[in-house]
XYZ file of C-alpha atoms in Angstrom:
528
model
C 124.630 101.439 81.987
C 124.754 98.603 79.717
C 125.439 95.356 80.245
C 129.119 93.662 79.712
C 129.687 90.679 77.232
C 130.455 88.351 80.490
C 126.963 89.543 82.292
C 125.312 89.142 79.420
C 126.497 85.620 79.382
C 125.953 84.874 82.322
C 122.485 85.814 82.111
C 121.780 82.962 78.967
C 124.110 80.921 80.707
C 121.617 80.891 83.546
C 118.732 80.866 81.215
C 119.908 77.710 79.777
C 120.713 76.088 82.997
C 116.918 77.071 84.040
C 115.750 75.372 80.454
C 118.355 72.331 81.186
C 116.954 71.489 84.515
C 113.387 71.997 83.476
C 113.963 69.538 80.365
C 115.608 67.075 82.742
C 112.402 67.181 85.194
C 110.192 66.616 81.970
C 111.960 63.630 80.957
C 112.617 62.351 84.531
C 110.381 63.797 86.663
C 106.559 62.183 87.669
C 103.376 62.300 85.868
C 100.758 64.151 86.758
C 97.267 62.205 86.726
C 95.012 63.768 84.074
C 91.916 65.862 85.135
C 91.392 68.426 87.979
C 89.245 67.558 91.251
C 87.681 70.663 92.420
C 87.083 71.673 95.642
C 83.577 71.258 97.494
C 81.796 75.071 98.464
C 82.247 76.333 101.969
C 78.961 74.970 103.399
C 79.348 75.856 107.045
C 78.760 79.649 107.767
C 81.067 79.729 110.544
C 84.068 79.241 108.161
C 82.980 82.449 106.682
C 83.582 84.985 109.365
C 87.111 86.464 110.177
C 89.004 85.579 113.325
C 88.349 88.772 114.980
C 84.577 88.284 114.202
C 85.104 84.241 116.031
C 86.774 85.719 118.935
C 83.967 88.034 119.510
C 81.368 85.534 119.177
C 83.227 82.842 121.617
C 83.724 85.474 123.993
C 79.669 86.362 124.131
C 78.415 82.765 123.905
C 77.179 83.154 120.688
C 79.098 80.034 118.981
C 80.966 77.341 121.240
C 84.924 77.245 120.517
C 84.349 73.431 119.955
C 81.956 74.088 117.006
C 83.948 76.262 115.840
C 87.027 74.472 116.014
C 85.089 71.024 114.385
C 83.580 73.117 111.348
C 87.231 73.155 110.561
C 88.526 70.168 111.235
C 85.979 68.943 109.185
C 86.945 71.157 106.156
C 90.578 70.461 106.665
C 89.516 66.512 106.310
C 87.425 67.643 103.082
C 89.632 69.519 101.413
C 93.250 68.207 102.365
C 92.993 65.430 100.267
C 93.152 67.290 97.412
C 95.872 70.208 97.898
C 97.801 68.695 100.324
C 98.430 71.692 102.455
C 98.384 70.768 106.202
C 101.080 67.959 106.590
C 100.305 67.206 109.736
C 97.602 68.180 112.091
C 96.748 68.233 116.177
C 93.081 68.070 116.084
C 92.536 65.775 119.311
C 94.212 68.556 121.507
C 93.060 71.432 119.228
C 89.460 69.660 120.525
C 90.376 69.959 124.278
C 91.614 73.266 123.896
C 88.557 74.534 122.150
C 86.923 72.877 125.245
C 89.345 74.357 127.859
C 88.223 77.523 125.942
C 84.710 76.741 126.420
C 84.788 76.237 129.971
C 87.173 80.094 130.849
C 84.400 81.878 128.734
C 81.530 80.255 131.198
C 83.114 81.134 134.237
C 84.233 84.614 132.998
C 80.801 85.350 131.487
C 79.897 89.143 131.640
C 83.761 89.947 131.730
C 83.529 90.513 127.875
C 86.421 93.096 128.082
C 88.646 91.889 130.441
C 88.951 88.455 128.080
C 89.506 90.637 124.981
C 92.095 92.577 126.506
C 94.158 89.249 127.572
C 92.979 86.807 125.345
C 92.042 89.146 121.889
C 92.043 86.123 119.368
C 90.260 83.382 122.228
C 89.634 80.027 120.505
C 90.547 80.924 116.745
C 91.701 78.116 114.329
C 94.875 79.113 113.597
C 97.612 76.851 111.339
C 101.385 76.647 111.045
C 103.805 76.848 108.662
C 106.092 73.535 109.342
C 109.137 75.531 109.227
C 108.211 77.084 112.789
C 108.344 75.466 115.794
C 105.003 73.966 117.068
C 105.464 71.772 120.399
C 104.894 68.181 119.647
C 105.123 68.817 115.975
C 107.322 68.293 113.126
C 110.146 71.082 111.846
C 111.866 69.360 108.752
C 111.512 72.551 106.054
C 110.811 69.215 103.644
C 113.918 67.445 104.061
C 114.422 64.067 104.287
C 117.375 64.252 106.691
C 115.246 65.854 109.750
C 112.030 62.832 108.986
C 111.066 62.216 112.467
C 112.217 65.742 114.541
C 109.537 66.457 116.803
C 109.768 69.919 118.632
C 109.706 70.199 122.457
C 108.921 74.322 121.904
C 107.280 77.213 119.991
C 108.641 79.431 117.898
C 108.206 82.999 119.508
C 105.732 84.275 117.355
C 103.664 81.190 117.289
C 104.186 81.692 121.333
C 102.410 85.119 120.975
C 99.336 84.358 119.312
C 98.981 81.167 121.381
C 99.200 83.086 124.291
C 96.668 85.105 123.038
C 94.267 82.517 122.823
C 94.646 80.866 119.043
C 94.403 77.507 118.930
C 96.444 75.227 116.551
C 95.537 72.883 114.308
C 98.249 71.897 112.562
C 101.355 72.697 110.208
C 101.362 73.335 106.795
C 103.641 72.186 104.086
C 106.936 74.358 102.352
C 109.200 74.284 99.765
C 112.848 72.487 100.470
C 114.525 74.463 102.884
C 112.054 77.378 102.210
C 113.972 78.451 99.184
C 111.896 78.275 96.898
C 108.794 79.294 94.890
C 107.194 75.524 94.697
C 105.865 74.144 97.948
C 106.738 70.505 96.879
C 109.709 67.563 98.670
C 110.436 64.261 99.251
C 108.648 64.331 102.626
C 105.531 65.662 102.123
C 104.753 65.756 98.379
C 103.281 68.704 96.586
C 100.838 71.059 97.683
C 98.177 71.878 95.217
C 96.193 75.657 94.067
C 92.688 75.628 95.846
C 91.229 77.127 92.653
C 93.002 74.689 90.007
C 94.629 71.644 91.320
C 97.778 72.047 88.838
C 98.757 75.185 89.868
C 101.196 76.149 92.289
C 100.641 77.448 95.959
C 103.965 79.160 95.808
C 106.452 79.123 98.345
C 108.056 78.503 100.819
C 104.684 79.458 103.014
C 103.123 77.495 100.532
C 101.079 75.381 102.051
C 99.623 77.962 104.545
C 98.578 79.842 101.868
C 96.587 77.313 100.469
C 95.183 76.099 103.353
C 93.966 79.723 104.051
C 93.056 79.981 100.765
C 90.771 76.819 101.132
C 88.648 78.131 103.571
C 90.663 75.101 106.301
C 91.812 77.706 108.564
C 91.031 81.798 108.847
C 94.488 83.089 110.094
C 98.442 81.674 109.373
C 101.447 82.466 110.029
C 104.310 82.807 107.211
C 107.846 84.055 106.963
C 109.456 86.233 104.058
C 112.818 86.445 103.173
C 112.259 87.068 99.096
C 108.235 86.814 98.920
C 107.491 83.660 101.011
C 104.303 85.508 102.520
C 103.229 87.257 99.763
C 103.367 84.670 96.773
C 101.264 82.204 98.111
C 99.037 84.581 99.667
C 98.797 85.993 96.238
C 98.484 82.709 94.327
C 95.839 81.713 96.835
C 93.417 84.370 96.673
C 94.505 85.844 100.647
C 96.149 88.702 102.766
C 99.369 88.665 103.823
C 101.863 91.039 105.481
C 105.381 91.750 105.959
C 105.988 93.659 108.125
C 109.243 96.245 108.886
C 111.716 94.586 109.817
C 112.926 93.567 113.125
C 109.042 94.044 114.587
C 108.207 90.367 114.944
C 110.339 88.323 116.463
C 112.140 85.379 114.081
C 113.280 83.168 116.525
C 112.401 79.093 116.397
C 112.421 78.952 112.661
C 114.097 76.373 110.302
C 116.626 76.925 108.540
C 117.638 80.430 110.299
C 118.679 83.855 108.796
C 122.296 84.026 108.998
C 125.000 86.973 107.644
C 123.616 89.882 106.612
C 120.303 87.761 106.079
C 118.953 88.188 109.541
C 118.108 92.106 107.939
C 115.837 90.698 105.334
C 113.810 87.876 106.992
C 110.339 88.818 108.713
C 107.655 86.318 110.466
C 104.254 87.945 109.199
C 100.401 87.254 109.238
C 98.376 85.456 106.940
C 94.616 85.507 106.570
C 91.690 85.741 104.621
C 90.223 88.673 105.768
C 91.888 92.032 106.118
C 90.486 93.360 109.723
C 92.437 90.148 110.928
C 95.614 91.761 109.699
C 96.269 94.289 112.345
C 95.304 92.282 115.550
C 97.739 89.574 114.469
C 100.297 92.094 113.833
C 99.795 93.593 116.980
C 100.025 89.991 119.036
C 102.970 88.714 117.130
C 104.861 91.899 117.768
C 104.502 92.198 121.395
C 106.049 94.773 122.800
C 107.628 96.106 119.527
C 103.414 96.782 117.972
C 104.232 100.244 119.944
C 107.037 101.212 117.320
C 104.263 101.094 114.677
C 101.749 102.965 116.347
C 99.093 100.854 115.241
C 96.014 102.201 117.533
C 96.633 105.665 115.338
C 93.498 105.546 112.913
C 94.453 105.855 109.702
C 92.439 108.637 107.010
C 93.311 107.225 103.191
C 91.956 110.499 102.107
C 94.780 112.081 103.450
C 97.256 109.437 101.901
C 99.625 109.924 98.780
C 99.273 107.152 96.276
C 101.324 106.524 93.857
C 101.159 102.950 91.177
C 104.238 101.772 89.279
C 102.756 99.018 86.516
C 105.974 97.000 86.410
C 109.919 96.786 87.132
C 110.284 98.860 83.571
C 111.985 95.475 81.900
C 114.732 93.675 83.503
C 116.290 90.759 81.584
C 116.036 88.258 84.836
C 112.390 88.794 84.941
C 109.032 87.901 82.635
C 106.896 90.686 81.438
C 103.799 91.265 83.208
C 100.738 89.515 82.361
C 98.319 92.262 80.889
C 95.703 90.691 83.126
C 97.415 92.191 86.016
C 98.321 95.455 84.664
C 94.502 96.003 84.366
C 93.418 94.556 87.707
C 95.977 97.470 88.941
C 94.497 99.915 87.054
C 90.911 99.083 88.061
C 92.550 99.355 91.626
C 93.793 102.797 91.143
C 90.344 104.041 89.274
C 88.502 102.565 92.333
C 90.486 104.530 94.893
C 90.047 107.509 92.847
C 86.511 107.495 92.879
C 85.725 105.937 96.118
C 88.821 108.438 98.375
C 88.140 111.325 95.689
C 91.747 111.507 95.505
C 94.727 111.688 92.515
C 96.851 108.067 92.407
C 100.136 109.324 90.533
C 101.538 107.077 88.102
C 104.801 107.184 88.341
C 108.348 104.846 86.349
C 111.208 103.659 89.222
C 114.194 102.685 86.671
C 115.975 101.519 89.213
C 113.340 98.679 90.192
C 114.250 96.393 86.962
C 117.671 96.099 88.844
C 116.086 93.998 91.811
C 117.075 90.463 91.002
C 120.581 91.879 91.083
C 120.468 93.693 94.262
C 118.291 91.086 96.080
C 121.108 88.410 95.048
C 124.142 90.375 95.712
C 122.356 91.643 99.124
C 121.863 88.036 100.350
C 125.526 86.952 100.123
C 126.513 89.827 101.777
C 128.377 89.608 105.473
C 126.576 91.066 108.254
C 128.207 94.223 110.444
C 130.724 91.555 112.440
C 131.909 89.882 109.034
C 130.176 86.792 109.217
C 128.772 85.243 106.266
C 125.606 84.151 105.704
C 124.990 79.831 105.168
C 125.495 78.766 101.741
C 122.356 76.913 100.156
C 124.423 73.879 99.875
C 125.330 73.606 103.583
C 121.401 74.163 104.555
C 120.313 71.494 102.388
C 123.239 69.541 104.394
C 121.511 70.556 107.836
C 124.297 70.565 109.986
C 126.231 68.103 108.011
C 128.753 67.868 105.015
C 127.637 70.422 102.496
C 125.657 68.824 99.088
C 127.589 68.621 96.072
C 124.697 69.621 93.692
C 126.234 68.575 90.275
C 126.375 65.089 92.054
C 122.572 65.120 93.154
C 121.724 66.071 89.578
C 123.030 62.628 88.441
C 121.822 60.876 91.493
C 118.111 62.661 91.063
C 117.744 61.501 87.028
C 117.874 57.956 88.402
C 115.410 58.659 91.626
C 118.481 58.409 94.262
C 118.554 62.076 95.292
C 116.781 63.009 98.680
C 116.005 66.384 97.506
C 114.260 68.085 95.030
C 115.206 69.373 91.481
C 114.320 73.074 92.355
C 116.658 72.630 95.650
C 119.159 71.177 93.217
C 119.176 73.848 90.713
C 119.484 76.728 93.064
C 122.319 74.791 94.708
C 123.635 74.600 91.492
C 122.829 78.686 90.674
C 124.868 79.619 93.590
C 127.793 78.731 92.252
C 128.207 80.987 89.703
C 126.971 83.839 91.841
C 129.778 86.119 92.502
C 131.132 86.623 96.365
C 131.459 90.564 95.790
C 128.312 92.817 94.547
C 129.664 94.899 92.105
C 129.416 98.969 92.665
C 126.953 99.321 90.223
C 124.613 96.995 91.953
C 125.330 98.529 95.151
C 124.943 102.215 93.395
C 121.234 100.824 91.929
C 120.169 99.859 95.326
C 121.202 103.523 97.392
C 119.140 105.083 94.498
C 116.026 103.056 94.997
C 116.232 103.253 98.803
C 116.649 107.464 98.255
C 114.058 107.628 96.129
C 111.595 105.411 98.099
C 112.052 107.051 100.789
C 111.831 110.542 99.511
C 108.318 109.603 97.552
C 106.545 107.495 100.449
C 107.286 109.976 103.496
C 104.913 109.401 106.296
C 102.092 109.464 104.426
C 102.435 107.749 101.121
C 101.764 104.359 99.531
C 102.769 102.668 96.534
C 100.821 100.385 94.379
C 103.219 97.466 92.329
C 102.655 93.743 91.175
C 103.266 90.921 93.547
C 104.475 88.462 90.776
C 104.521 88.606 86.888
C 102.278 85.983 86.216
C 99.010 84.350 88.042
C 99.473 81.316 89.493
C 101.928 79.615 87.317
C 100.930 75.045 86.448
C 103.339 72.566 88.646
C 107.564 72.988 88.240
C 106.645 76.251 85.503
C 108.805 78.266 87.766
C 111.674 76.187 86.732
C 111.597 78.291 83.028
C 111.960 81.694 85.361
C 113.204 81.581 87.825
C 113.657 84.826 89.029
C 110.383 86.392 88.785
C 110.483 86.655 92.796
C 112.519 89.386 92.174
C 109.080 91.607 92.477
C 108.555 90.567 95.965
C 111.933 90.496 96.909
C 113.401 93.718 97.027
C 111.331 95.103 99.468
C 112.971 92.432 101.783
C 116.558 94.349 100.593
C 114.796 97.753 101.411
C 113.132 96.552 104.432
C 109.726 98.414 103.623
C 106.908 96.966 104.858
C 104.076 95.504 102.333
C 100.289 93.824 102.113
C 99.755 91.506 99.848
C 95.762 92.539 98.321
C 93.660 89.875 96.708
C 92.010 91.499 94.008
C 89.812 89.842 91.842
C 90.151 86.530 89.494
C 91.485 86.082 86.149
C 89.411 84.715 83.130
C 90.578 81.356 84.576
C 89.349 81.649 87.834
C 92.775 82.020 89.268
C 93.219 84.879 91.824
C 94.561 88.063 91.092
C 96.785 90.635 93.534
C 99.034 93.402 94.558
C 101.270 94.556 96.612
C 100.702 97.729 98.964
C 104.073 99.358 100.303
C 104.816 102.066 102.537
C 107.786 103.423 104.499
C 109.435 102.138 106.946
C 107.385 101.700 110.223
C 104.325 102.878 108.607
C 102.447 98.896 108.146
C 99.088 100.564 109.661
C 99.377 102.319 105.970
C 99.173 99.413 104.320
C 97.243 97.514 106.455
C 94.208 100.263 106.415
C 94.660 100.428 102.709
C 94.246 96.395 102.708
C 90.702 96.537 104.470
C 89.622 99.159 102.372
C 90.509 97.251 99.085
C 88.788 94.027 100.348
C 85.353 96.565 100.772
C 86.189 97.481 97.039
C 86.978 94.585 95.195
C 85.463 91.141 97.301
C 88.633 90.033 98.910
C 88.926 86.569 99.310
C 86.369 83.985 97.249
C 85.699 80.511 98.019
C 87.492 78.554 95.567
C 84.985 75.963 95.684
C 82.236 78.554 94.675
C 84.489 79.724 91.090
């Protein structure tokens, strides 16, 4: 079905807006100081193991928690200076957990199994994304108006791997009001690409995945409501995981789903190394990990694959950088060889319609008629909604208190329309058929995470949209692992995404640790 003269329009009109806003942050906006500080090497071999490999080592005496937990405290202090990631950090009581930690695994010594079964992820580093809650530290989401909230509880995922024995050092930095691709506001500043400095980290779990991705913590946790896991953990080189929906729990999270919304938002794990993956998923699930049957093992030469190169050519979105293409199809040779099995590459039509179904899908009521939160009351927090044309003025003469990415989506929402049309609606029941139909129990599906590789600082301003990879699988509610997979000829990582039916995440997940074997997983940035 072709598009109508007033769609069509309104696609250039939004262009143009996109091109407006990104002119008015050139000629407004701050300059960047000219050359790139690199990161040091990992030089401490204990930031080089995964967390289940720490847990197991604190649990047999072989490392104390306290070194552990110093080795990266002190590469948080080496490295934080230049991506601003962790915005702010516990590390005196991080210290006398680690030592509380110490002192259970001397009295419990020769009760390996016992502490493994309560306590699976004893004494491991973990780190925060600000917009959870994290007793005793800050939940602003970047914006100005919440500057001094300090929270008196956790979040209940952050509650579940605590109470599994992580220990955490901080929180990590996000885009305004998580809405965005940038991890960059007023508050905290911007958060900087491990492996170039003038990069993005994406967003809004932004800074997690850098810090991750800087070898300054070894497992995160993110939340995903249009790619917020998987973007920065594929801009920073790491796993991450969303996971079906409704599995982990999303409470203690700022700003909340609302509307139809609370369908589409998932808490997930981040990490740089793939066996970490399902024991994370497993703790923050809690009693739900026995929907997804995650002690089944998991044969991949008994999977279905199947690889679809791109969307097929939507007008919202950017063509794929060749780059990628090949790093999928080096993916889909290597499985071939190394599973002896056929990866089917197969066109979805439909997919180039995802902008349009992820937008109309947002705005949508829930089953009791309520509507979800306009972007404009969020960035209001509780208060008098923004009037964005307003803060566009007030931000060209450094008077606005929030950023010009919150302001242009503010401003974007208003000409979205309160109704998806049919055909939209139509798109979406024929992706979710045919999804559904192809993956089965048994298959999984190969696609780009994002157009590009890690786009410079505010580029995402020019296109806006190119989430729209990530975020349909929010609107389906499949869950997907994000696969490092490689580096570009810049040095900047390279990924995928790895999707499978609903309640089938040990799919993915096995397919995740088996790609990491095959292709190196994550590399130290410092070492590019």
């Amino acid at each position: 079905m072709a598009l109508s003269y007033l769609e069509r329009c309104l696609v250039w009109g939004l262009r143009g807006l996109a091109w407006l806003l990104f002119a008015v942050f050139r000629l407004f906006g701050p300059r960047r100081p000219p050359g790139l500080p690199r990161l040091a090497p990992v030089s401490n071999p204990l930031l080089l193991l995964s967390g289940v490999q720490l847990a197991r080592k604190i649990r047999r005496r072989e490392v104390s928690c306290m070194e552990v937990v110093q080795a990266y405290i002190d590469r948080i202090q080496e490295v934080n200076p230049l991506i601003n990631a962790m915005v702010k950090d516990r590390f005196p009581a991080a210290l006398q957990e680690a030592a509380q930690v110490d002192r259970l695994v001397r009295e419990e010594s020769g009760d390996e199994d016992s502490l493994q079964d309560r306590l699976p992820l004893l004494g491991v580093p973990l780190s925060v994304k600000e917009a959870f809650a994290l007793q005793g530290m800050p939940q602003t989401s970047g914006l100005l108006s919440r500057r001094g909230l300090i929270t008196r509880c956790d979040a209940s995922a952050v509650a579940l791997l605590k109470r599994a024995g992580a220990i955490p050092l901080g929180v990590t930095n996000t885009s305004e009001v998580c809405m965005w691709l940038e991890s960059s506001n007023w508050l905290y500043g911007t958060t900087n690409n491990p492996y170039s400095t003038d990069r993005i980290v994406g967003g809004s779990s932004g800074g997690e995945g850098c810090i991750l991705g800087s070898a300054g913590s070894v497992i995160g946790i993110g939340s995903d409501i249009g790619g917020s896991i998987r973007l920065p953990a594929f801009f920073n080189g790491i796993f991450g995981h969303k996971p079906t929906p409704g599995i982990v729990p999303n409470e203690g999270q700022f700003p909340c789903a609302s509307g139809l919304q609370n369908n589409f938002l998932c808490t997930g794990p981040m990490c740089r190394y793939a066996e970490d993956l399902l024991l994370m998923l497993r703790v923050m699930a809690g009693p739900n990990a026995q929907r997804l049957d995650l002690s089944s093992d998991v044969d991949l030469k008994k999977l279905r694959f199947f690889s679809v190169p791109h969307d097929g050519g939507s007008i919202f979105v950017s063509p794929i950088d060749m780059q990628l293409i090949e790093a999928q199809k080096k993916v889909v040779e290597r499985l071939e060889a190394d599973l002896e099995i056929k990866v089917q590459r197969v066109q979805i039509p439909q997919l180039k319609y995802s902008f349009q179904i992820w937008s109309a899908m947002m705005s949508e009521q829930d089953e009791e008629g309520r509507c979800p939160k306009s972007f404009t009351e969020l960035l209001g927090d509780h208060g008098k909604p923004v009037w964005p044309f307003w803060e566009l003025v007030k931000w060209t003469v450094r008077q606005s208190s929030h950023t010009l990415a919150a302001i242009g989506l503010a401003i974007l929402e208003r000409f979205q329309s309160a109704q998806p049309s049919q055909f939209v609606l139509q798109k979406k029941k024929e992706l979710e058929t045919q999804l559904e139909k192809m993956l089965g129990s048994d298959g999984v599906l190969l696609y780009p995470t994002y157009p590009h590789i890690a786009p410079k600082h505010h580029h995402p301003l020019f296109t806006p949209f190119n989430f729209a990879y990530t975020g349909i699988f929010n609107i389906l509610g499949l869950p997907v692992t994000q696969c490092p997979v490689g580096l570009s000829r810049e040095g900047l990582p390279l990924g995928l995404q790895v999707i499978a039916n609903k309640h089938c995440d040990r799919l993915t997940i096995a397919t995740a640790v088996h790609l990491e074997k095959a292709t190196g997983g994550w590399r130290d940035p410092g070492a590019v």
